[in-house]
């Protein structure tokens, strides 16, 4: 049987999200949810609206514009075909608000000189299909029972889940099963309005009505997802637009505690509106300049679900950090899956980085036992054969075959396209383990535990040496993608070794050759770094992990290249990748999607959308912040009261300002332009310095040359 094609979503449809309530709405650009399409209103993982189609006079309306006003609010402007004459005089506006359900206000504006009579119909249906089934193109069961009471239509599901949805309309519609019909007379130069309320039923409990508050003003910043007032401003218009989308998308994906504080960022809409260990931590890492508190709340959430026992069904193991949590409510171990090889070292990395950026030391100290349990997993359960490397192999035939960030079933191949046998030790995962050990060493130093610091540094140094000996392929000039179950090189050229530059595990003597390999034309498509080189046998530009471009992957590569920037070609490749990625964002209206196809820019001058991409996507939205931080050479160390800068901004960025940057108890302001920067507000007992030479691998810093200008103005 042929598997169904994955449906088009994300970059083609309009996706509105209200992460706190677990609601998301995927519609076409007119606001319609079409029967049979990969669209719908989803609430707590179930599609409570599978059809929501508005027609006027029996015909569909024409799209004029739409606007994601702010998180959870979308506005559609539509044109109604004229009764007679060449120009339409009737505009229709749909203002949609998400919460624990949906409220949509339909406004008809008569711009003509005569009264107009119109019949509006809204076709409604529900199938309560699971979000995962919709994602994979599997049809819902349909056939929901419908009960009408006055102006209310109640759909119910006969399963044990207790799903249902109530749809209530004002404006005196005629109501029949699945259909609301209004007969409206709109005076000249006047308007007519009706509001429809959608209240999902979950576990036999009806949700409250979503309010009809006024939309946020367009110029009001979307900073509700974070606890700080930090502002980032760029004079270059296109870069400023990308940064604005970053704020909006992150606000859209923020999931909050009961007290309203952000807890973590959901991975992405529409398909991954949940806690993802990897994506939530990477996005928290990238957003540290804006809010270190988000890193702490993410870590606390993950620590609460950290593995404590062995369960082959969920792949839970003591110390292991979850891959993802699926289900409504607060994340817990019961709804978690643990099949990931890289989330556990990333946990320790993020904890160390959060302390450098000013996270509360007491909160960090309380998470040290979780970090130590994670390190114990790396050395124990994570090392399946005792060779000192972290490997993965799924526990049962229900688990994911591949368990890194590249987790599709066909993504780990050699240069000839042969799939690797498990257990598999991936290159970038060894880099994460190395960085985790260095992070734990820094944490130990910060809390006066010198013995642990020395032990962790020794472990990291040994891992770096063993990694180089086992993974380097001399005849190819790059590190292997990984080692297979027979300890053979998986020799395909991929983006994975760029992560090794980011973590600093790359030996100085290898860096130049590795940079040269990554700079090959087969690896860059003009908009970013391909996941797999175009000259590899398994290359497919539409494949998730065998040729597509992921913005966060490219941003990590840029950060790694700038860490080794004194290596010939590293800075030039970083410039090329940065320019290409921001160009791609421009073609997506300033928003970076989760991924896009790897077709070459000479073949397709605009980036080709990937049909299954999430947009918004947290780690893609945060990627521009990692680019900014990397080009600034911004490396704070709050415990040591040190701020390192080495600005080398792309010329077309203009002037970049970071205002009200919180570094512990200090609040500083940075203004940078190309190779210079000015810092104000730095306390007198802080040290401002330029990064020195070398790769800074023992500190997690960048290898910036000491040849450019940083001034400290008012302290």
XYZ file of C-alpha atoms in Angstrom:
715
model
C 0.000 0.000 0.000
C 1.358 3.415 -0.945
C 1.690 5.796 1.991
C -0.347 9.009 1.634
C 1.492 12.141 0.670
C 2.117 14.457 3.571
C -0.346 17.333 3.237
C 0.406 20.915 2.441
C 0.346 23.125 5.514
C 2.316 25.743 7.362
C 3.678 27.929 4.593
C 0.595 27.686 2.337
C -2.238 28.168 4.794
C -2.975 30.691 7.508
C -2.151 29.287 10.926
C -3.338 31.046 14.073
C -2.221 29.781 17.468
C -3.165 30.367 21.084
C -0.603 28.177 22.820
C -1.839 28.599 26.386
C -5.223 27.071 25.611
C -3.973 24.399 23.240
C -5.946 25.878 20.326
C -4.792 26.338 16.767
C -6.637 27.093 13.576
C -5.428 26.254 10.075
C -7.460 27.774 7.263
C -7.007 28.995 3.729
C -6.255 32.643 3.061
C -9.928 33.549 2.933
C -10.434 32.179 6.425
C -12.261 29.059 5.256
C -11.698 25.567 6.616
C -12.515 23.358 3.667
C -14.018 19.926 4.072
C -11.425 17.243 3.308
C -8.463 19.615 3.503
C -5.564 19.526 5.950
C -7.157 22.336 7.891
C -9.301 22.765 10.951
C -9.765 24.205 14.392
C -7.861 21.982 16.794
C -8.365 21.937 20.531
C -6.257 19.766 22.809
C -5.198 17.579 19.902
C -8.635 17.010 18.332
C -10.128 18.698 15.256
C -13.304 20.279 16.572
C -14.060 22.062 13.288
C -13.413 20.196 10.039
C -15.467 22.636 7.946
C -16.018 26.377 8.326
C -16.870 27.860 4.927
C -18.478 31.240 4.449
C -20.290 32.082 1.229
C -22.219 35.138 0.069
C -25.057 34.717 -2.405
C -24.029 31.086 -2.822
C -20.521 31.929 -3.985
C -17.145 32.029 -2.308
C -15.634 35.435 -1.647
C -12.358 36.740 -3.047
C -9.333 37.329 -0.866
C -8.069 40.896 -0.624
C -5.704 40.613 2.357
C -5.164 38.895 5.667
C -3.227 39.850 8.754
C -2.034 37.925 11.799
C -2.804 40.862 14.050
C -1.158 39.359 17.123
C -0.914 35.900 18.691
C -4.327 34.281 18.504
C -5.930 36.977 16.337
C -6.292 36.965 12.560
C -8.158 39.343 10.276
C -9.275 38.504 6.727
C -10.425 41.160 4.254
C -12.530 39.821 1.388
C -14.357 41.148 -1.656
C -17.909 40.179 -2.509
C -18.563 39.830 -6.236
C -20.842 42.635 -7.493
C -24.492 42.071 -8.468
C -23.881 44.296 -11.479
C -21.199 46.641 -12.726
C -17.438 46.213 -12.860
C -16.534 47.105 -9.266
C -17.487 45.480 -6.012
C -19.054 47.769 -3.450
C -19.238 45.171 -0.673
C -16.313 44.274 1.562
C -16.390 41.502 4.099
C -14.115 41.335 7.127
C -13.613 38.255 9.307
C -11.961 38.946 12.659
C -11.013 35.677 14.340
C -9.888 35.283 17.942
C -8.563 32.077 19.478
C -8.597 31.027 23.092
C -10.289 27.984 24.563
C -12.187 27.863 21.305
C -12.865 30.512 18.691
C -14.888 33.671 18.240
C -15.338 35.088 14.757
C -16.983 38.398 13.953
C -18.171 38.832 10.367
C -18.606 42.436 9.240
C -20.178 43.362 5.898
C -19.420 46.909 4.722
C -21.545 48.468 2.000
C -19.447 51.072 0.175
C -22.136 51.755 -2.420
C -24.834 54.383 -2.730
C -27.746 51.932 -2.478
C -28.884 49.510 0.168
C -27.804 45.950 -0.594
C -29.503 42.664 0.267
C -27.272 39.649 0.846
C -27.607 36.047 1.949
C -24.642 34.729 3.911
C -24.180 31.058 4.746
C -21.699 29.351 7.029
C -21.205 25.603 6.532
C -19.969 23.933 9.718
C -18.868 20.385 10.496
C -16.754 18.499 13.024
C -15.017 15.125 12.849
C -12.868 15.185 16.025
C -9.941 13.665 14.122
C -6.656 13.428 15.969
C -4.130 16.103 14.992
C -1.578 13.409 14.118
C -4.018 11.727 11.731
C -4.745 15.044 10.025
C -1.009 15.750 9.783
C -0.448 12.494 7.911
C -3.459 12.893 5.639
C -5.576 10.216 7.296
C -9.280 11.182 7.106
C -11.335 11.632 10.220
C -14.220 9.299 10.982
C -16.790 12.070 10.527
C -20.429 11.502 11.248
C -20.661 13.563 14.432
C -24.120 13.807 15.959
C -25.726 17.255 15.657
C -28.364 18.742 17.950
C -29.907 22.180 17.299
C -31.282 24.360 20.064
C -32.287 27.866 19.003
C -29.201 29.522 17.521
C -26.852 26.821 18.870
C -25.529 23.814 17.008
C -23.956 21.091 19.195
C -21.733 18.426 17.626
C -20.837 15.416 19.775
C -18.464 12.500 19.390
C -19.635 9.028 20.366
C -16.158 7.947 21.505
C -14.994 7.712 25.101
C -12.938 10.889 24.727
C -15.942 13.086 25.462
C -15.247 15.457 22.552
C -17.820 17.915 21.342
C -18.207 21.447 20.075
C -20.969 24.022 20.445
C -21.363 26.681 17.744
C -23.583 29.653 18.622
C -24.381 32.523 16.256
C -26.063 35.870 16.760
C -27.671 38.018 14.078
C -30.855 35.895 13.937
C -29.685 33.199 11.521
C -31.786 30.333 10.247
C -30.182 27.168 11.619
C -30.279 23.709 10.073
C -27.848 20.833 10.713
C -24.417 22.011 9.586
C -25.608 25.378 8.235
C -26.191 28.928 9.471
C -27.965 31.288 7.048
C -28.379 35.053 7.464
C -30.515 37.330 5.301
C -28.985 40.771 5.693
C -29.928 44.182 4.366
C -27.010 46.588 4.632
C -27.797 50.294 4.182
C -25.642 52.405 1.883
C -22.339 53.414 3.493
C -23.162 51.313 6.540
C -22.289 47.900 7.924
C -23.883 44.690 9.172
C -22.300 42.392 11.728
C -22.730 38.925 13.217
C -20.585 36.996 15.663
C -20.176 33.233 15.901
C -18.864 31.572 19.061
C -17.202 28.152 19.064
C -16.944 26.371 22.413
C -15.088 23.035 22.365
C -16.139 20.300 24.758
C -13.279 18.330 26.299
C -13.918 15.415 28.621
C -17.589 16.406 28.636
C -16.792 19.941 29.864
C -17.592 22.963 27.705
C -14.909 25.638 27.421
C -15.696 29.306 28.131
C -16.572 31.746 25.377
C -13.581 33.497 23.832
C -13.806 37.245 24.376
C -14.034 39.897 21.714
C -11.313 42.241 22.922
C -9.945 44.828 20.543
C -6.900 43.665 18.574
C -3.430 44.759 19.555
C -2.195 47.868 17.807
C 0.087 46.848 14.914
C 3.091 48.775 16.262
C 2.793 47.358 19.779
C 5.669 44.907 20.358
C 4.765 41.292 21.027
C 6.926 40.801 24.104
C 4.349 39.042 26.278
C 6.235 35.761 25.912
C 9.126 36.974 28.065
C 9.813 38.586 31.412
C 12.277 41.301 30.344
C 11.949 44.677 28.568
C 14.971 44.029 26.317
C 14.586 45.508 22.841
C 16.489 44.705 19.656
C 16.381 47.274 16.862
C 18.042 47.295 13.451
C 18.121 50.263 11.083
C 18.143 47.938 8.066
C 14.504 47.530 7.095
C 14.590 43.875 6.030
C 16.539 42.702 9.068
C 14.196 44.703 11.301
C 11.221 42.948 9.696
C 12.763 39.543 10.396
C 13.401 40.490 14.037
C 9.800 41.683 14.389
C 8.552 38.330 13.108
C 10.828 36.637 15.610
C 9.057 38.409 18.475
C 5.597 37.700 17.064
C 6.240 34.025 16.411
C 7.832 33.420 19.796
C 4.912 35.160 21.504
C 2.552 32.955 19.522
C 4.266 29.755 20.663
C 4.781 30.645 24.331
C 3.070 28.261 26.748
C 2.455 29.785 30.164
C 2.153 28.580 33.732
C -1.100 29.077 35.586
C 0.313 32.344 36.970
C 0.776 33.701 33.446
C 4.562 33.374 33.311
C 6.029 31.724 30.186
C 6.999 28.100 30.886
C 8.457 27.051 27.532
C 8.058 27.516 23.796
C 6.001 24.961 21.904
C 7.939 23.556 18.967
C 5.791 24.846 16.109
C 2.393 25.159 14.494
C 0.372 23.453 13.320
C 1.923 20.030 13.846
C 4.066 20.362 16.973
C 2.136 22.439 19.490
C 3.733 20.699 22.448
C 6.841 20.599 24.574
C 9.766 19.327 22.507
C 12.886 18.668 24.521
C 15.237 19.546 21.689
C 13.402 22.442 20.052
C 12.278 24.019 23.316
C 15.849 24.003 24.652
C 17.457 25.237 21.441
C 14.954 28.083 21.135
C 15.544 28.969 24.805
C 19.303 28.975 24.106
C 18.923 31.273 21.120
C 16.639 33.690 22.988
C 18.936 34.082 26.020
C 19.743 37.717 25.074
C 16.042 38.524 25.405
C 15.120 36.443 28.441
C 17.358 34.099 30.487
C 14.326 33.260 32.633
C 12.788 31.298 29.752
C 15.790 28.965 29.793
C 15.253 28.312 33.500
C 11.529 27.647 33.200
C 12.161 25.328 30.250
C 14.811 23.450 32.227
C 12.555 23.181 35.269
C 9.764 21.755 33.126
C 12.111 19.198 31.592
C 13.671 18.296 34.940
C 10.185 17.499 36.249
C 9.786 14.908 33.485
C 13.363 13.561 33.559
C 13.517 9.780 33.419
C 13.626 7.818 36.659
C 13.092 4.221 35.526
C 13.459 1.974 32.489
C 10.389 1.709 30.261
C 10.924 0.218 26.779
C 7.537 1.477 25.562
C 8.405 5.160 26.102
C 12.206 4.599 26.065
C 12.451 6.259 29.457
C 15.742 5.702 31.296
C 17.103 7.222 34.514
C 18.492 10.680 33.785
C 17.181 10.864 30.223
C 15.481 14.065 29.053
C 12.287 13.707 27.045
C 12.055 13.995 23.292
C 8.503 15.325 23.470
C 5.354 15.470 25.540
C 2.058 14.719 23.847
C -1.197 15.467 25.521
C -3.132 18.229 27.218
C -2.179 19.744 30.532
C 1.114 20.069 32.360
C 3.900 17.863 30.964
C 4.471 14.686 32.951
C 6.239 11.367 32.487
C 2.982 9.569 31.688
C 2.552 11.495 28.436
C 6.226 11.766 27.530
C 8.353 9.919 25.009
C 12.089 9.740 25.587
C 13.518 8.471 22.294
C 16.141 11.176 21.790
C 19.918 10.946 21.977
C 20.739 14.665 22.083
C 18.242 16.234 24.495
C 20.081 14.956 27.566
C 23.441 16.656 26.854
C 21.585 19.754 25.613
C 19.981 20.033 29.055
C 23.369 20.405 30.745
C 24.622 22.757 28.032
C 21.639 25.068 28.474
C 21.937 25.099 32.257
C 25.556 26.236 32.039
C 24.762 28.857 29.416
C 21.814 30.187 31.419
C 24.093 30.884 34.388
C 26.511 32.812 32.149
C 23.591 34.959 30.980
C 22.482 35.837 34.492
C 19.993 33.162 35.507
C 19.334 33.094 39.240
C 22.198 31.115 40.863
C 19.885 29.581 43.452
C 17.576 28.251 40.740
C 20.554 26.934 38.784
C 21.945 25.193 41.870
C 18.614 23.447 42.428
C 18.879 21.959 38.931
C 22.388 20.531 39.442
C 21.093 17.088 40.529
C 19.162 16.865 37.251
C 22.310 17.863 35.344
C 24.334 15.193 37.134
C 21.673 12.583 36.385
C 21.873 13.629 32.721
C 25.655 13.217 32.702
C 25.269 9.800 34.313
C 22.912 8.859 31.466
C 25.518 9.991 28.912
C 28.146 7.696 30.429
C 25.759 4.832 31.172
C 22.583 4.235 29.203
C 23.752 6.573 26.456
C 26.895 4.535 25.767
C 25.358 1.307 24.529
C 28.581 -0.607 23.891
C 31.001 0.975 26.338
C 33.247 2.593 23.723
C 32.992 6.063 25.264
C 30.660 7.509 22.609
C 26.951 8.275 22.900
C 24.861 6.033 20.650
C 21.216 5.237 20.015
C 19.126 2.274 18.991
C 15.388 2.152 19.464
C 14.106 -0.118 22.224
C 11.210 -1.658 20.272
C 9.781 -1.606 16.771
C 7.459 1.205 17.912
C 10.283 3.635 18.625
C 11.849 6.096 16.231
C 14.571 4.534 14.111
C 16.684 7.693 14.329
C 16.787 9.754 17.488
C 18.777 12.902 16.802
C 17.398 16.164 15.411
C 17.476 14.398 12.049
C 14.878 11.817 12.966
C 13.175 10.755 9.734
C 13.408 7.051 8.968
C 15.815 7.397 6.020
C 18.101 10.201 7.159
C 21.333 8.436 8.190
C 23.079 7.142 5.065
C 26.615 6.823 3.790
C 27.881 8.588 0.670
C 26.521 5.771 -1.522
C 23.052 5.998 0.000
C 23.274 2.863 2.137
C 21.423 3.157 5.421
C 23.467 2.775 8.575
C 22.962 -0.095 11.002
C 22.462 0.730 14.681
C 23.666 1.454 17.244
C 24.708 4.771 15.721
C 27.043 7.354 17.250
C 26.485 10.717 15.542
C 29.175 13.367 15.285
C 27.180 16.309 16.619
C 25.967 14.316 19.623
C 29.573 13.760 20.705
C 30.008 17.532 20.445
C 26.979 18.090 22.660
C 28.361 15.640 25.238
C 31.696 17.477 25.141
C 30.004 20.849 25.635
C 27.859 19.406 28.432
C 30.967 18.310 30.325
C 32.524 21.754 29.943
C 29.277 23.386 31.055
C 29.223 21.213 34.167
C 32.837 22.187 34.857
C 31.883 25.873 34.730
C 28.892 25.279 36.962
C 31.129 23.523 39.471
C 33.608 26.414 39.439
C 30.807 28.926 39.955
C 29.715 27.074 43.097
C 33.212 26.414 44.433
C 33.422 22.710 43.560
C 36.919 22.677 42.093
C 37.308 18.893 42.167
C 34.236 18.350 39.984
C 35.380 21.106 37.633
C 38.768 19.461 37.130
C 37.200 16.038 36.606
C 34.752 17.359 34.010
C 37.430 19.248 32.098
C 39.566 16.127 31.978
C 36.609 14.116 30.669
C 35.918 16.716 27.989
C 39.551 16.827 26.862
C 39.622 13.040 26.581
C 36.355 13.002 24.631
C 37.659 15.594 22.178
C 40.814 13.578 21.530
C 38.939 10.294 21.060
C 36.352 11.945 18.823
C 38.980 13.284 16.461
C 40.724 9.924 16.212
C 37.527 7.961 15.562
C 35.467 10.321 13.370
C 37.926 12.148 11.097
C 37.991 10.906 7.468
C 41.332 12.048 6.063
C 40.563 11.242 2.436
C 37.347 13.287 2.537
C 38.459 16.233 4.638
C 35.575 16.174 7.091
C 34.259 14.336 10.100
C 32.001 11.353 9.546
C 28.293 11.863 9.970
C 28.650 9.094 12.535
C 29.849 5.603 13.336
C 27.540 2.704 12.533
C 27.005 -0.411 14.611
C 30.189 -1.940 13.181
C 32.216 1.201 14.013
C 32.537 2.056 10.339
C 32.451 5.657 9.175
C 29.101 6.892 7.880
C 30.927 8.986 5.329
C 28.235 11.222 3.811
C 28.898 14.968 3.818
C 26.140 16.577 5.870
C 25.490 19.660 7.969
C 26.044 17.681 11.191
C 29.777 18.463 11.549
C 28.905 22.176 11.538
C 27.356 21.562 14.968
C 30.776 20.258 16.016
C 32.210 23.683 15.176
C 29.502 25.244 17.350
C 30.346 23.102 20.373
C 34.107 23.453 19.901
C 34.967 19.762 19.689
C 36.675 20.252 16.313
C 40.461 19.998 16.587
C 42.321 23.124 15.484
C 44.265 21.104 12.924
C 41.049 19.907 11.243
C 39.078 23.140 11.137
C 40.355 24.498 7.820
C 39.611 21.280 5.923
C 36.188 20.979 7.526
C 35.293 24.557 6.603
C 36.418 23.911 3.043
C 34.175 20.826 2.864
C 31.151 22.688 4.228
C 31.748 25.470 1.695
C 31.418 23.121 -1.269
C 28.776 24.118 -3.789
C 26.969 20.870 -3.112
C 26.328 21.944 0.497
C 25.020 25.473 -0.028
C 21.942 26.181 -2.128
C 22.107 29.981 -2.030
C 19.649 30.292 0.860
C 21.353 28.189 3.515
C 23.177 24.981 4.323
C 21.727 21.752 2.985
C 21.267 18.903 5.412
C 22.955 16.582 2.889
C 25.297 17.431 0.054
C 23.775 17.445 -3.425
C 26.477 15.043 -4.642
C 25.527 12.365 -2.103
C 23.549 9.361 -3.367
C 20.610 9.869 -0.980
C 20.224 13.572 -1.810
C 16.671 14.754 -2.367
C 16.015 18.504 -2.139
C 12.491 17.845 -0.849
C 13.577 15.372 1.826
C 13.391 16.614 5.412
C 16.920 15.551 6.291
C 18.478 14.455 2.993
C 18.676 17.810 1.265
C 16.287 20.398 2.704
C 17.508 23.560 4.452
C 16.567 24.188 8.097
C 17.099 27.781 9.284
C 18.156 26.758 12.795
C 20.689 24.300 11.345
C 22.165 27.047 9.177
C 22.245 29.495 12.113
C 24.106 26.962 14.266
C 26.569 26.492 11.398
C 27.124 30.264 11.277
C 27.722 30.343 15.035
C 30.220 27.515 14.671
C 32.025 29.121 11.755
C 32.383 32.380 13.679
C 33.722 30.459 16.646
C 36.569 29.401 14.320
C 36.580 32.653 12.390
C 40.377 32.943 12.093
C 40.337 29.746 9.996
C 40.607 30.582 6.275
C 37.190 30.698 4.654
C 35.171 30.429 7.876
C 34.018 34.030 8.050
C 33.327 34.179 4.312
C 31.118 31.091 4.490
C 29.332 32.513 7.539
C 28.618 35.695 5.564
C 27.269 33.700 2.617
C 24.994 31.572 4.787
C 23.726 34.562 6.773
C 22.904 36.584 3.673
C 21.168 33.634 2.045
C 19.079 32.827 5.099
C 17.879 36.401 5.531
C 17.110 36.567 1.815
C 14.981 33.460 2.266
C 13.145 35.114 5.157
C 12.305 38.022 2.868
C 10.618 35.675 0.407
C 8.557 34.273 3.302
C 7.333 37.768 4.293
C 9.985 38.070 6.984
C 9.170 34.777 8.706
C 11.592 31.856 8.656
C 9.695 28.559 8.402
C 10.809 25.315 10.004
C 12.459 24.209 6.755
C 12.345 24.745 3.013
C 13.480 22.703 0.039
C 17.127 22.463 -0.941
C 16.735 23.297 -4.647
C 19.567 25.475 -5.848
C 18.999 29.205 -6.154
C 20.238 29.082 -9.745
C 17.390 26.692 -10.547
C 14.685 28.399 -8.479
C 15.484 32.037 -7.640
C 13.108 31.970 -4.658
C 13.178 29.367 -1.870
C 10.767 26.511 -2.509
C 8.432 25.967 0.477
C 8.408 22.538 2.047
C 4.870 21.133 2.145
C 5.104 19.827 5.729
C 6.900 22.782 7.294
C 5.633 24.370 10.473
C 5.273 28.148 10.453
C 5.568 29.615 13.007
C 8.329 27.389 14.356
C 10.132 28.301 17.563
C 13.719 27.407 16.784
C 13.449 28.849 13.260
C 11.966 32.055 14.676
C 14.803 32.287 17.202
C 17.539 31.647 14.623
C 18.008 35.366 13.734
C 18.834 36.033 17.400
C 21.616 33.453 17.243
C 22.901 35.109 14.071
C 22.911 38.494 15.800
C 24.625 37.177 18.908
C 27.261 35.389 16.808
C 28.104 38.391 14.628
C 28.296 40.606 17.713
C 30.580 38.100 19.410
C 28.367 38.629 22.443
C 29.530 36.433 25.329
C 28.514 37.543 28.825
C 29.755 35.751 31.913
C 27.704 37.126 34.784
C 29.344 35.055 37.563
C 32.750 36.436 36.519
C 31.287 39.907 35.825
C 32.739 39.939 32.321
C 31.259 40.978 28.980
C 33.051 39.914 25.805
C 32.274 41.575 22.475
C 33.748 41.266 19.029
C 31.443 42.995 16.530
C 31.743 42.134 12.875
C 28.238 42.791 11.592
C 27.291 42.337 7.939
C 27.381 45.747 6.252
C 23.759 45.573 5.117
C 22.517 45.280 8.715
C 23.163 48.957 9.349
C 23.203 49.870 13.032
C 21.916 47.359 15.575
C 20.899 48.330 19.096
C 20.163 46.066 22.037
C 18.488 48.101 24.749
C 17.871 47.123 28.364
C 19.912 43.935 28.091
C 19.627 42.203 31.461
C 22.829 40.608 32.737
C 22.051 39.548 36.276
C 21.440 42.743 38.234
C 23.032 44.884 35.504
C 21.160 46.523 32.624
C 23.325 47.483 29.661
C 22.798 48.950 26.220
C 24.800 47.965 23.138
C 24.986 49.882 19.861
C 26.950 48.202 17.072
C 27.776 48.977 13.473
C 29.995 46.732 11.352
C 33.285 46.449 13.317
C 32.594 48.773 16.231
C 30.371 48.757 19.291
C 29.534 51.032 22.184
C 28.390 49.718 25.556
C 26.666 51.874 28.159
C 25.380 51.055 31.612
C 28.019 48.451 32.436
C 28.768 48.541 36.193
C 32.210 49.772 37.219
C 33.206 46.400 38.671
C 32.573 44.608 35.367
C 35.255 43.931 32.769
C 34.582 44.666 29.109
C 37.004 42.948 26.793
C 37.563 41.797 23.285
C 37.705 38.065 22.685
C 41.195 36.720 22.343
C 42.606 34.338 19.810
C 41.987 30.607 19.915
C 38.706 28.783 19.868
C 37.646 29.398 23.455
C 36.499 25.787 23.581
C 37.020 25.512 27.326
C 34.603 28.400 27.938
C 32.016 27.887 25.243
C 32.976 31.264 23.754
C 33.814 32.239 20.215
C 37.329 32.368 18.727
C 37.366 36.064 17.935
C 40.510 37.788 16.774
C 41.708 40.675 18.933
C 41.804 43.202 16.111
C 38.665 45.299 16.257
C 37.249 48.154 18.288
C 34.961 48.068 21.308
C 34.437 51.166 23.414
C 32.869 51.425 26.842
C 31.085 54.723 27.201
C 29.121 55.574 30.333
C 29.486 52.860 32.929
